[in-house]
Amino acid sequence: MLNLLVLVCFVAFALRRLLTYLHIFQQEEYDAKRFVNWLIEYKAFDKRLSALLLGGVIVSFIYAPVGLLALAAAFIYAAVVENDPLKAAKKPLVLTQRAKRIGGIAAAFIGLVTLVLFLATSAFTPLWILYVQFIPFSLALAVYAMAPIDKYVNEKFRAEAVKKLEEIDPYTIAITGSFGKTSVKHILGHVLENFAPTLITPGSVNTEMGITRVLREQLTPNHKYLISEMGAYAIGSIARLCRLTPPNLSVLTAVGNAHYERFKSLEETARAKFEIAEAAIAKGGKTILHSSVMEREHAKEFVPKHPDSFIIVGPGEDLAARDVKQTSDGIEFTFTLDGQDHTVQTPLYGLHHVENVLIAITVALEIGMKVEDIILSLKTVPQIKHRLEVKRLDAYTVIDDAFNSNPIGFEAALNILDIINDKGGKRILVTPGMVELGEEHDMQHEKIAKIAAEKTDVVLLVRPERIESFAKTYEQQDTKGELIRVPSFHKAQEWLTLNAAANDVVLLENDLPDLYETKLKI
């Protein structure tokens, strides 16, 4: 009877713990390999409960009834104190249909394995520790078990999206790049919406099923243009997305260190990104390319073979920005087209956006918009949420650049601190640093720390153990700036509430998801 009690208590605990791991699994986009790598890297295995169970196991060998009661009590205690990821999280767990399916199958695996071994071993007590450690791996097994069904459903939805796209046949613009792609999409989408009905994949939606869902649910015969952002996770990712939405025109914003860990080299990144150009060429279209991309060997080999299929913009090219300046109202620059100078004013912050705006102008010109109409529409581009979004609050001014971070964007954000800080308050940086930089992690953080030392008065470093290279470099500089280590964004917010004044400017640079910021204490 006591054995059965332990089993019931374990099931109650396992369901709570399963939600904790499902929360992380969801943030890893249900990628089993990445999830297991996260488990290993962050040592996110159960420790506290396992230690309690070990004590109960030892007692059970001495006097079984007391030991089994201790095991049951340990499971109930762990279930009660377990955090609820549906509520207690920066980005709460969302129980989508897919999450429910994965969680349900994982729970079935846990129940089956536990019950079989429970019956086969007469409830051999040391196995309870193994049952606890099996919980996260049940999610990976669930994904593999669901793969055939998911593939069938996804292909069905994909076919519906492709058919709909073929019937409506909008002019399709595909955008990719290591960084800048979402910003270019946002700027270009605003410009084109003033020209003709345009469907823009929302937010940072850039995966196959994300784009598929947008096409199925939002594309209408009224849409003349489709702007599709494309993310690359491996060689072949972009090619597959381009088969879903074949581009009439493509854009490659940059090849850089973002997601370096996935590709291991910039040349591998370039090959992956250039799949978008190959798709445009196959459809008889062109690719708008930023001049920085031409630094890659793959670009130097590929572009000259298709000279009529590329329009290169940026420094050193015919279409380039000059007289660039950042003001408290936005960015301004001048460019020359057909021998005539044009001045652009747009309410965006960060000089790196100049290149994004220039790319958007080039695309709009290529599809037939008048330069005067383009410049007029750029004057009303809304700020991009969480991408150098300036918010003048009563407590202090916030520069919200929390969506993600890369070396170029981070530097651009630091460079506007003095411009926004027009009241002479403290310049405060809140950051957990950058992620997915691979072998360049320390080098890039050392570089940005030197700039931060010149541009800030206070740095609140979130999860400093991740970026000790930043901390050490900052403290080695000849600066009066203060570096404060905090364990979480929540603690940084508490510091700001107590210490930030009305004249201060706070730069929020990157905001790590829970799997990076919060170390599971289980």
Short mmCIF file of C-alpha atoms in Angstrom, two decimals:
data_model
loop_
_atom_site.label_atom_id
_atom_site.label_comp_id
_atom_site.label_asym_id
_atom_site.label_seq_id
_atom_site.Cartn_x
_atom_site.Cartn_y
_atom_site.Cartn_z
CA MET A 1 0.00 0.00 0.00
CA LEU A 2 2.82 2.40 0.82
CA ASN A 3 4.46 1.60 -2.51
CA LEU A 4 1.26 2.68 -4.24
CA LEU A 5 1.20 5.90 -2.22
CA VAL A 6 4.74 6.68 -3.38
CA LEU A 7 3.67 6.06 -6.98
CA VAL A 8 0.70 8.44 -6.70
CA CYS A 9 2.85 11.14 -5.11
CA PHE A 10 5.47 10.72 -7.81
CA VAL A 11 2.87 11.18 -10.55
CA ALA A 12 1.66 14.41 -8.91
CA PHE A 13 5.23 15.69 -8.77
CA ALA A 14 6.14 14.51 -12.28
CA LEU A 15 3.30 16.47 -13.86
CA ARG A 16 4.48 19.68 -12.16
CA ARG A 17 8.11 19.09 -13.07
CA LEU A 18 7.15 18.25 -16.65
CA LEU A 19 5.71 21.75 -17.06
CA THR A 20 9.00 23.25 -15.86
CA TYR A 21 10.97 21.44 -18.55
CA LEU A 22 8.25 21.97 -21.18
CA HIS A 23 8.67 25.71 -20.59
CA ILE A 24 12.34 25.50 -21.53
CA PHE A 25 11.61 23.09 -24.37
CA GLN A 26 9.17 25.60 -25.85
CA GLN A 27 11.83 28.32 -25.77
CA GLU A 28 14.18 25.94 -27.62
CA GLU A 29 11.45 25.69 -30.29
CA TYR A 30 10.87 22.02 -29.45
CA ASP A 31 14.29 21.11 -30.83
CA ALA A 32 15.22 17.92 -28.95
CA LYS A 33 18.95 18.15 -29.69
CA ARG A 34 19.24 21.76 -28.54
CA PHE A 35 17.18 20.99 -25.45
CA VAL A 36 19.41 18.08 -24.42
CA ASN A 37 22.49 20.23 -25.06
CA TRP A 38 20.97 22.88 -22.79
CA LEU A 39 20.36 20.27 -20.09
CA ILE A 40 24.00 19.24 -20.21
CA GLU A 41 25.50 22.73 -20.52
CA TYR A 42 23.46 24.21 -17.67
CA LYS A 43 23.51 20.99 -15.60
CA ALA A 44 19.76 21.38 -15.30
CA PHE A 45 19.18 17.96 -13.80
CA ASP A 46 17.33 17.44 -10.55
CA LYS A 47 19.62 17.67 -7.53
CA ARG A 48 17.60 18.72 -4.48
CA LEU A 49 14.80 16.17 -4.73
CA SER A 50 17.25 13.44 -5.70
CA ALA A 51 19.23 14.13 -2.54
CA LEU A 52 16.05 13.86 -0.45
CA LEU A 53 15.12 10.66 -2.25
CA LEU A 54 18.55 9.21 -1.59
CA GLY A 55 17.95 9.76 2.11
CA GLY A 56 14.57 8.05 1.85
CA VAL A 57 16.12 5.13 -0.03
CA ILE A 58 18.73 4.64 2.70
CA VAL A 59 16.04 4.73 5.40
CA SER A 60 13.88 2.26 3.43
CA PHE A 61 16.66 -0.32 3.59
CA ILE A 62 16.72 0.07 7.36
CA TYR A 63 12.96 0.24 7.96
CA ALA A 64 10.87 0.17 4.77
CA PRO A 65 7.63 1.83 5.99
CA VAL A 66 9.39 4.97 7.24
CA GLY A 67 11.58 5.14 4.13
CA LEU A 68 8.58 4.89 1.80
CA LEU A 69 6.70 7.57 3.74
CA ALA A 70 9.79 9.78 3.40
CA LEU A 71 9.79 9.22 -0.37
CA ALA A 72 6.10 10.13 -0.64
CA ALA A 73 6.60 13.23 1.50
CA ALA A 74 9.59 14.30 -0.64
CA PHE A 75 7.54 14.06 -3.84
CA ILE A 76 4.63 16.04 -2.38
CA TYR A 77 6.98 18.72 -1.00
CA ALA A 78 8.74 19.04 -4.38
CA ALA A 79 5.39 19.30 -6.19
CA VAL A 80 4.20 22.05 -3.84
CA VAL A 81 7.35 24.22 -4.05
CA GLU A 82 7.85 23.78 -7.82
CA ASN A 83 7.56 27.10 -9.68
CA ASP A 84 4.59 27.43 -12.00
CA PRO A 85 5.95 28.34 -15.47
CA LEU A 86 2.45 29.32 -16.55
CA LYS A 87 2.75 32.29 -14.18
CA ALA A 88 6.18 32.63 -12.54
CA ALA A 89 8.31 33.29 -15.62
CA LYS A 90 9.56 36.21 -17.67
CA LYS A 91 8.00 34.60 -20.73
CA PRO A 92 5.37 32.21 -19.37
CA LEU A 93 4.75 28.79 -20.84
CA VAL A 94 1.99 28.96 -23.46
CA LEU A 95 -0.06 25.79 -23.70
CA THR A 96 -0.49 25.75 -27.45
CA GLN A 97 -1.94 22.69 -29.13
CA ARG A 98 1.58 21.52 -29.94
CA ALA A 99 2.75 22.03 -26.37
CA LYS A 100 -0.24 20.05 -25.08
CA ARG A 101 0.50 17.20 -27.50
CA ILE A 102 4.17 17.03 -26.57
CA GLY A 103 3.41 17.31 -22.85
CA GLY A 104 0.69 14.66 -23.06
CA ILE A 105 2.88 12.15 -24.88
CA ALA A 106 5.79 12.85 -22.52
CA ALA A 107 3.49 12.28 -19.53
CA ALA A 108 2.36 8.99 -21.09
CA PHE A 109 6.01 7.93 -21.50
CA ILE A 110 6.74 8.78 -17.87
CA GLY A 111 3.66 6.90 -16.68
CA LEU A 112 4.39 3.86 -18.83
CA VAL A 113 8.05 3.56 -17.89
CA THR A 114 7.34 4.13 -14.22
CA LEU A 115 4.45 1.67 -14.07
CA VAL A 116 6.29 -1.10 -15.93
CA LEU A 117 9.40 -0.83 -13.78
CA PHE A 118 7.27 -0.39 -10.66
CA LEU A 119 5.53 -3.67 -11.32
CA ALA A 120 8.60 -5.49 -12.60
CA THR A 121 10.91 -4.55 -9.71
CA SER A 122 8.48 -4.64 -6.81
CA ALA A 123 8.95 -0.89 -6.37
CA PHE A 124 12.73 -1.11 -5.95
CA THR A 125 13.26 2.21 -4.19
CA PRO A 126 16.55 3.44 -5.76
CA LEU A 127 14.82 3.57 -9.15
CA TRP A 128 12.74 6.56 -8.03
CA ILE A 129 15.79 8.77 -8.50
CA LEU A 130 16.13 7.52 -12.08
CA TYR A 131 12.43 8.16 -12.71
CA VAL A 132 12.94 11.79 -11.69
CA GLN A 133 15.94 12.19 -14.00
CA PHE A 134 13.98 10.64 -16.87
CA ILE A 135 11.37 13.45 -16.90
CA PRO A 136 13.19 15.94 -19.22
CA PHE A 137 14.21 13.20 -21.64
CA SER A 138 10.56 12.17 -22.00
CA LEU A 139 10.00 15.45 -23.87
CA ALA A 140 12.72 14.67 -26.40
CA LEU A 141 11.26 11.18 -26.88
CA ALA A 142 7.80 12.68 -27.34
CA VAL A 143 9.05 14.87 -30.20
CA TYR A 144 10.66 11.91 -31.93
CA ALA A 145 7.49 9.86 -31.46
CA MET A 146 5.34 12.67 -32.90
CA ALA A 147 7.66 13.33 -35.84
CA PRO A 148 5.72 11.25 -38.43
CA ILE A 149 2.39 12.82 -37.42
CA ASP A 150 3.83 16.33 -37.26
CA LYS A 151 5.42 15.87 -40.66
CA TYR A 152 2.10 14.79 -42.18
CA VAL A 153 0.15 17.68 -40.60
CA ASN A 154 2.83 20.25 -41.44
CA GLU A 155 3.09 19.13 -45.06
CA LYS A 156 -0.71 19.34 -45.35
CA PHE A 157 -0.75 22.90 -44.02
CA ARG A 158 2.27 23.79 -46.16
CA ALA A 159 0.55 22.50 -49.30
CA GLU A 160 -2.51 24.62 -48.50
CA ALA A 161 -0.31 27.69 -48.08
CA VAL A 162 1.57 27.05 -51.33
CA LYS A 163 -1.67 26.57 -53.25
CA LYS A 164 -3.10 29.79 -51.85
CA LEU A 165 0.06 31.70 -52.66
CA GLU A 166 0.07 30.39 -56.23
CA GLU A 167 -3.56 31.41 -56.73
CA ILE A 168 -3.17 34.95 -55.37
CA ASP A 169 0.38 35.38 -56.72
CA PRO A 170 1.53 38.52 -54.88
CA TYR A 171 4.90 40.06 -55.67
CA THR A 172 7.06 38.33 -53.07
CA ILE A 173 10.03 39.94 -51.33
CA ALA A 174 12.16 37.63 -49.18
CA ILE A 175 14.53 39.05 -46.56
CA THR A 176 17.32 37.35 -44.63
CA GLY A 177 20.57 38.30 -42.91
CA SER A 178 22.51 37.66 -39.73
CA PHE A 179 20.97 40.86 -38.36
CA GLY A 180 18.83 43.72 -39.61
CA LYS A 181 16.28 41.57 -41.41
CA THR A 182 13.36 42.29 -39.06
CA SER A 183 14.15 46.02 -39.07
CA VAL A 184 14.35 46.14 -42.87
CA LYS A 185 11.05 44.25 -43.04
CA HIS A 186 9.44 46.73 -40.65
CA ILE A 187 10.70 49.79 -42.54
CA LEU A 188 9.98 48.39 -46.01
CA GLY A 189 6.56 47.16 -44.94
CA HIS A 190 5.59 50.66 -43.81
CA VAL A 191 6.77 52.15 -47.11
CA LEU A 192 4.98 49.59 -49.29
CA GLU A 193 1.74 49.81 -47.30
CA ASN A 194 1.55 53.43 -48.47
CA PHE A 195 1.87 52.17 -52.04
CA ALA A 196 -0.37 49.07 -52.21
CA PRO A 197 -1.92 46.39 -49.93
CA THR A 198 1.00 44.47 -48.41
CA LEU A 199 1.16 41.38 -46.19
CA ILE A 200 4.15 41.37 -43.85
CA THR A 201 5.10 38.36 -41.74
CA PRO A 202 4.65 39.76 -38.21
CA GLY A 203 7.24 40.30 -35.49
CA SER A 204 10.15 37.95 -35.82
CA VAL A 205 8.18 35.17 -37.52
CA ASN A 206 10.72 33.64 -39.92
CA THR A 207 10.29 29.84 -39.76
CA GLU A 208 8.56 27.55 -42.21
CA MET A 209 5.51 26.81 -40.10
CA GLY A 210 5.29 30.40 -38.88
CA ILE A 211 5.20 31.70 -42.47
CA THR A 212 2.82 28.89 -43.44
CA ARG A 213 0.37 29.93 -40.77
CA VAL A 214 0.52 33.60 -41.86
CA LEU A 215 -0.19 32.62 -45.48
CA ARG A 216 -3.09 30.33 -44.57
CA GLU A 217 -4.74 32.76 -42.17
CA GLN A 218 -3.91 36.26 -43.47
CA LEU A 219 -3.14 36.27 -47.20
CA THR A 220 -6.06 37.62 -49.25
CA PRO A 221 -6.61 38.34 -52.96
CA ASN A 222 -6.33 42.01 -52.07
CA HIS A 223 -2.62 41.74 -51.25
CA LYS A 224 -0.32 42.92 -54.02
CA TYR A 225 2.91 42.44 -52.07
CA LEU A 226 4.19 39.83 -49.63
CA ILE A 227 7.24 40.49 -47.45
CA SER A 228 8.59 37.30 -45.94
CA GLU A 229 11.38 37.24 -43.36
CA MET A 230 13.52 34.11 -43.44
CA GLY A 231 15.67 32.67 -40.66
CA ALA A 232 18.50 30.21 -41.22
CA TYR A 233 19.29 27.42 -38.77
CA ALA A 234 21.42 25.31 -41.09
CA ILE A 235 22.46 24.94 -44.72
CA GLY A 236 19.24 24.34 -46.66
CA SER A 237 16.94 26.30 -44.30
CA ILE A 238 16.63 29.32 -46.58
CA ALA A 239 16.30 27.16 -49.69
CA ARG A 240 13.32 25.35 -48.17
CA LEU A 241 11.68 28.63 -47.14
CA CYS A 242 12.18 29.95 -50.65
CA ARG A 243 10.38 26.92 -52.03
CA LEU A 244 7.48 27.91 -49.80
CA THR A 245 7.51 31.58 -50.87
CA PRO A 246 9.60 31.87 -54.08
CA PRO A 247 10.92 35.45 -54.14
CA ASN A 248 10.51 37.85 -57.03
CA LEU A 249 13.08 39.95 -55.21
CA SER A 250 15.33 39.04 -52.30
CA VAL A 251 17.30 41.00 -49.71
CA LEU A 252 20.47 39.99 -47.86
CA THR A 253 21.17 42.50 -45.10
CA ALA A 254 24.36 41.14 -43.51
CA VAL A 255 26.56 38.14 -42.83
CA GLY A 256 27.85 38.38 -39.29
CA ASN A 257 28.39 36.74 -35.93
CA ALA A 258 24.76 36.38 -34.92
CA HIS A 259 23.97 32.66 -34.52
CA TYR A 260 27.66 31.91 -35.08
CA GLU A 261 27.29 28.75 -32.98
CA ARG A 262 24.93 27.25 -35.54
CA PHE A 263 27.25 27.67 -38.52
CA LYS A 264 30.73 27.62 -36.93
CA SER A 265 32.19 29.99 -39.56
CA LEU A 266 31.21 33.16 -41.40
CA GLU A 267 31.77 31.47 -44.75
CA GLU A 268 29.31 28.74 -43.80
CA THR A 269 26.87 31.47 -42.75
CA ALA A 270 27.35 33.20 -46.11
CA ARG A 271 26.63 30.01 -48.05
CA ALA A 272 23.43 29.51 -46.06
CA LYS A 273 22.27 33.09 -46.60
CA PHE A 274 23.06 33.11 -50.32
CA GLU A 275 20.40 30.46 -50.87
CA ILE A 276 17.98 33.39 -50.96
CA ALA A 277 19.85 34.90 -53.92
CA GLU A 278 19.85 31.54 -55.71
CA ALA A 279 16.07 31.37 -55.34
CA ALA A 280 15.57 34.89 -56.71
CA ILE A 281 17.83 34.13 -59.69
CA ALA A 282 15.85 30.95 -60.40
CA LYS A 283 12.71 33.09 -60.67
CA GLY A 284 14.41 35.73 -62.81
CA GLY A 285 14.60 38.22 -59.97
CA LYS A 286 17.30 40.29 -58.31
CA THR A 287 18.86 40.47 -54.86
CA ILE A 288 19.52 43.66 -52.91
CA LEU A 289 22.82 43.13 -51.15
CA HIS A 290 24.52 45.28 -48.53
CA SER A 291 28.11 46.03 -49.46
CA SER A 292 29.46 44.50 -46.22
CA VAL A 293 28.37 41.07 -47.46
CA MET A 294 30.95 41.35 -50.24
CA GLU A 295 33.70 40.84 -47.63
CA ARG A 296 32.90 37.12 -47.62
CA GLU A 297 34.74 34.85 -50.05
CA HIS A 298 31.52 33.11 -51.06
CA ALA A 299 30.05 36.47 -52.11
CA LYS A 300 33.20 37.36 -54.07
CA GLU A 301 32.85 34.13 -56.02
CA PHE A 302 29.08 34.07 -56.46
CA VAL A 303 28.14 37.66 -57.30
CA PRO A 304 30.49 38.14 -60.32
CA LYS A 305 28.94 35.04 -61.90
CA HIS A 306 25.53 36.76 -61.87
CA PRO A 307 26.34 40.47 -62.30
CA ASP A 308 22.87 41.44 -63.53
CA SER A 309 21.14 39.74 -60.60
CA PHE A 310 22.48 41.94 -57.79
CA ILE A 311 22.07 45.51 -56.62
CA ILE A 312 24.70 46.38 -54.04
CA VAL A 313 24.08 49.29 -51.69
CA GLY A 314 26.04 50.85 -48.86
CA PRO A 315 29.53 52.29 -48.40
CA GLY A 316 31.61 52.23 -51.58
CA GLU A 317 28.63 51.72 -53.90
CA ASP A 318 26.68 54.06 -56.19
CA LEU A 319 23.77 54.16 -53.76
CA ALA A 320 25.28 55.06 -50.40
CA ALA A 321 24.43 57.31 -47.47
CA ARG A 322 26.43 60.40 -46.54
CA ASP A 323 26.08 63.32 -44.14
CA VAL A 324 24.70 60.84 -41.65
CA LYS A 325 23.63 62.14 -38.26
CA GLN A 326 21.61 61.04 -35.28
CA THR A 327 19.39 63.64 -33.64
CA SER A 328 17.06 63.46 -30.68
CA ASP A 329 14.23 63.15 -33.21
CA GLY A 330 15.70 60.35 -35.33
CA ILE A 331 18.25 59.78 -38.09
CA GLU A 332 19.04 61.87 -41.14
CA PHE A 333 21.19 61.23 -44.19
CA THR A 334 21.58 62.14 -47.85
CA PHE A 335 21.93 59.92 -50.90
CA THR A 336 22.30 60.62 -54.61
CA LEU A 337 20.08 59.07 -57.26
CA ASP A 338 20.42 59.85 -60.96
CA GLY A 339 22.58 62.85 -60.15
CA GLN A 340 20.11 64.38 -57.73
CA ASP A 341 20.57 64.60 -53.94
CA HIS A 342 17.80 63.44 -51.60
CA THR A 343 17.62 63.93 -47.84
CA VAL A 344 15.96 61.32 -45.65
CA GLN A 345 14.54 62.01 -42.21
CA THR A 346 12.99 59.17 -40.22
CA PRO A 347 12.11 58.84 -36.50
CA LEU A 348 14.37 55.85 -35.83
CA TYR A 349 17.30 55.65 -33.46
CA GLY A 350 20.70 54.07 -34.05
CA LEU A 351 22.95 54.89 -36.99
CA HIS A 352 23.00 51.24 -38.04
CA HIS A 353 19.40 51.84 -39.18
CA VAL A 354 20.73 54.10 -41.94
CA GLU A 355 21.80 51.00 -43.87
CA ASN A 356 18.45 49.32 -43.18
CA VAL A 357 16.59 52.38 -44.49
CA LEU A 358 18.85 52.52 -47.55
CA ILE A 359 18.05 48.88 -48.34
CA ALA A 360 14.32 49.56 -47.97
CA ILE A 361 14.62 52.56 -50.33
CA THR A 362 16.41 50.42 -52.92
CA VAL A 363 13.72 47.74 -52.82
CA ALA A 364 10.94 50.31 -53.13
CA LEU A 365 12.68 51.93 -56.11
CA GLU A 366 13.17 48.53 -57.75
CA ILE A 367 9.45 47.76 -57.63
CA GLY A 368 8.53 51.14 -59.12
CA MET A 369 7.84 53.60 -56.30
CA LYS A 370 8.78 57.24 -56.81
CA VAL A 371 11.64 58.47 -54.68
CA GLU A 372 9.55 61.41 -53.40
CA ASP A 373 6.83 59.04 -52.16
CA ILE A 374 9.39 56.81 -50.47
CA ILE A 375 11.01 59.71 -48.61
CA LEU A 376 7.61 61.03 -47.53
CA SER A 377 6.55 57.66 -46.10
CA LEU A 378 9.85 57.28 -44.24
CA LYS A 379 9.00 60.35 -42.18
CA THR A 380 6.25 58.40 -40.43
CA VAL A 381 7.93 55.03 -39.84
CA PRO A 382 6.88 53.92 -36.34
CA GLN A 383 9.60 52.96 -33.89
CA ILE A 384 10.43 49.27 -33.96
CA LYS A 385 9.34 47.63 -30.72
CA HIS A 386 12.23 46.56 -28.51
CA ARG A 387 14.77 47.65 -31.14
CA LEU A 388 16.19 50.98 -29.96
CA GLU A 389 12.70 52.11 -29.06
CA VAL A 390 12.96 55.36 -27.10
CA LYS A 391 10.36 55.74 -24.33
CA ARG A 392 10.33 58.98 -22.36
CA LEU A 393 8.79 57.95 -19.06
CA ASP A 394 8.12 60.04 -15.94
CA ALA A 395 10.65 58.05 -13.90
CA TYR A 396 13.44 58.12 -16.51
CA THR A 397 14.00 57.72 -20.25
CA VAL A 398 14.32 54.17 -21.57
CA ILE A 399 16.08 53.04 -24.73
CA ASP A 400 14.49 49.64 -25.23
CA ASP A 401 16.80 47.44 -27.31
CA ALA A 402 15.77 44.28 -25.52
CA PHE A 403 14.67 42.05 -28.39
CA ASN A 404 18.13 40.65 -29.08
CA SER A 405 21.68 41.86 -29.41
CA ASN A 406 24.59 41.64 -31.81
CA PRO A 407 27.93 43.49 -31.84
CA ILE A 408 26.90 46.14 -34.37
CA GLY A 409 23.52 46.83 -32.78
CA PHE A 410 25.01 46.91 -29.27
CA GLU A 411 27.58 49.51 -30.31
CA ALA A 412 24.93 51.58 -32.09
CA ALA A 413 22.80 51.55 -28.95
CA LEU A 414 25.68 52.76 -26.79
CA ASN A 415 26.42 55.54 -29.26
CA ILE A 416 22.98 57.13 -28.89
CA LEU A 417 23.10 57.32 -25.11
CA ASP A 418 24.69 60.78 -25.13
CA ILE A 419 22.21 62.05 -27.73
CA ILE A 420 19.18 60.95 -25.75
CA ASN A 421 20.79 62.05 -22.48
CA ASP A 422 20.10 65.72 -23.17
CA LYS A 423 19.33 66.52 -19.52
CA GLY A 424 22.71 65.47 -18.19
CA GLY A 425 21.56 62.52 -16.09
CA LYS A 426 23.28 59.19 -15.54
CA ARG A 427 23.79 56.89 -18.50
CA ILE A 428 22.75 53.44 -17.28
CA LEU A 429 23.23 50.20 -19.21
CA VAL A 430 21.30 47.06 -18.27
CA THR A 431 22.50 44.00 -20.16
CA PRO A 432 23.08 40.25 -19.93
CA GLY A 433 25.39 40.51 -22.93
CA MET A 434 25.04 38.71 -26.23
CA VAL A 435 24.37 35.05 -27.01
CA GLU A 436 25.22 32.56 -29.77
CA LEU A 437 28.60 34.11 -30.58
CA GLY A 438 30.45 30.81 -30.39
CA GLU A 439 34.24 31.13 -30.29
CA GLU A 440 33.97 34.93 -30.53
CA HIS A 441 31.99 35.23 -27.29
CA ASP A 442 34.83 36.62 -25.16
CA MET A 443 36.40 38.74 -27.88
CA GLN A 444 33.16 40.49 -28.79
CA HIS A 445 32.28 41.14 -25.14
CA GLU A 446 35.73 42.56 -24.44
CA LYS A 447 35.36 44.87 -27.44
CA ILE A 448 31.92 46.11 -26.43
CA ALA A 449 33.00 46.55 -22.80
CA LYS A 450 35.65 49.07 -23.88
CA ILE A 451 33.00 51.11 -25.68
CA ALA A 452 30.61 50.81 -22.74
CA ALA A 453 33.31 52.15 -20.43
CA GLU A 454 33.32 55.39 -22.43
CA LYS A 455 29.57 55.68 -22.89
CA THR A 456 28.07 54.72 -19.51
CA ASP A 457 28.07 55.83 -15.89
CA VAL A 458 26.50 52.67 -14.48
CA VAL A 459 26.35 49.13 -15.86
CA LEU A 460 23.94 46.59 -14.37
CA LEU A 461 25.35 43.27 -15.57
CA VAL A 462 22.70 40.54 -15.56
CA ARG A 463 23.99 37.00 -15.00
CA PRO A 464 27.61 38.25 -14.94
CA GLU A 465 29.03 34.72 -14.80
CA ARG A 466 28.01 34.38 -18.47
CA ILE A 467 30.14 37.34 -19.52
CA GLU A 468 33.03 37.70 -17.11
CA SER A 469 35.11 38.85 -20.09
CA PHE A 470 32.89 41.96 -20.28
CA ALA A 471 33.09 42.57 -16.53
CA LYS A 472 36.86 42.25 -16.31
CA THR A 473 37.47 44.43 -19.37
CA TYR A 474 35.08 47.14 -18.16
CA GLU A 475 36.73 47.30 -14.75
CA GLN A 476 40.19 47.49 -16.31
CA GLN A 477 39.33 50.66 -18.24
CA ASP A 478 40.16 54.16 -17.05
CA THR A 479 36.55 55.04 -16.27
CA LYS A 480 34.50 56.42 -13.41
CA GLY A 481 31.69 54.10 -14.39
CA GLU A 482 30.27 51.70 -11.82
CA LEU A 483 29.68 48.04 -12.64
CA ILE A 484 27.02 46.26 -10.57
CA ARG A 485 26.48 42.52 -10.85
CA VAL A 486 22.85 41.34 -10.57
CA PRO A 487 21.49 37.79 -10.84
CA SER A 488 18.41 38.64 -12.92
CA PHE A 489 16.59 41.35 -14.85
CA HIS A 490 14.11 41.52 -11.98
CA LYS A 491 16.90 42.52 -9.58
CA ALA A 492 18.14 45.10 -12.08
CA GLN A 493 14.64 46.56 -12.19
CA GLU A 494 14.59 46.78 -8.41
CA TRP A 495 17.88 48.73 -8.50
CA LEU A 496 16.48 51.12 -11.10
CA THR A 497 13.36 51.74 -9.02
CA LEU A 498 15.48 52.72 -6.03
CA ASN A 499 18.30 54.58 -7.77
CA ALA A 500 17.37 55.92 -11.23
CA ALA A 501 16.33 59.57 -11.43
CA ALA A 502 14.07 61.50 -13.81
CA ASN A 503 16.99 62.88 -15.86
CA ASP A 504 18.65 59.47 -16.32
CA VAL A 505 18.67 57.42 -19.50
CA VAL A 506 18.47 53.63 -19.22
CA LEU A 507 19.56 51.40 -22.10
CA LEU A 508 18.03 47.92 -21.95
CA GLU A 509 20.34 45.94 -24.23
CA ASN A 510 19.06 42.43 -24.81
CA ASP A 511 16.72 40.49 -22.58
CA LEU A 512 17.60 36.83 -22.16
CA PRO A 513 14.80 34.28 -22.23
CA ASP A 514 14.34 32.20 -19.09
CA LEU A 515 16.53 29.35 -20.33
CA TYR A 516 19.55 31.71 -20.46
CA GLU A 517 18.83 34.04 -17.54
CA THR A 518 17.30 31.78 -14.91
CA LYS A 519 19.36 28.83 -13.82
CA LEU A 520 17.01 26.06 -12.76
CA LYS A 521 17.40 25.33 -9.07
CA ILE A 522 15.88 21.89 -8.80
#
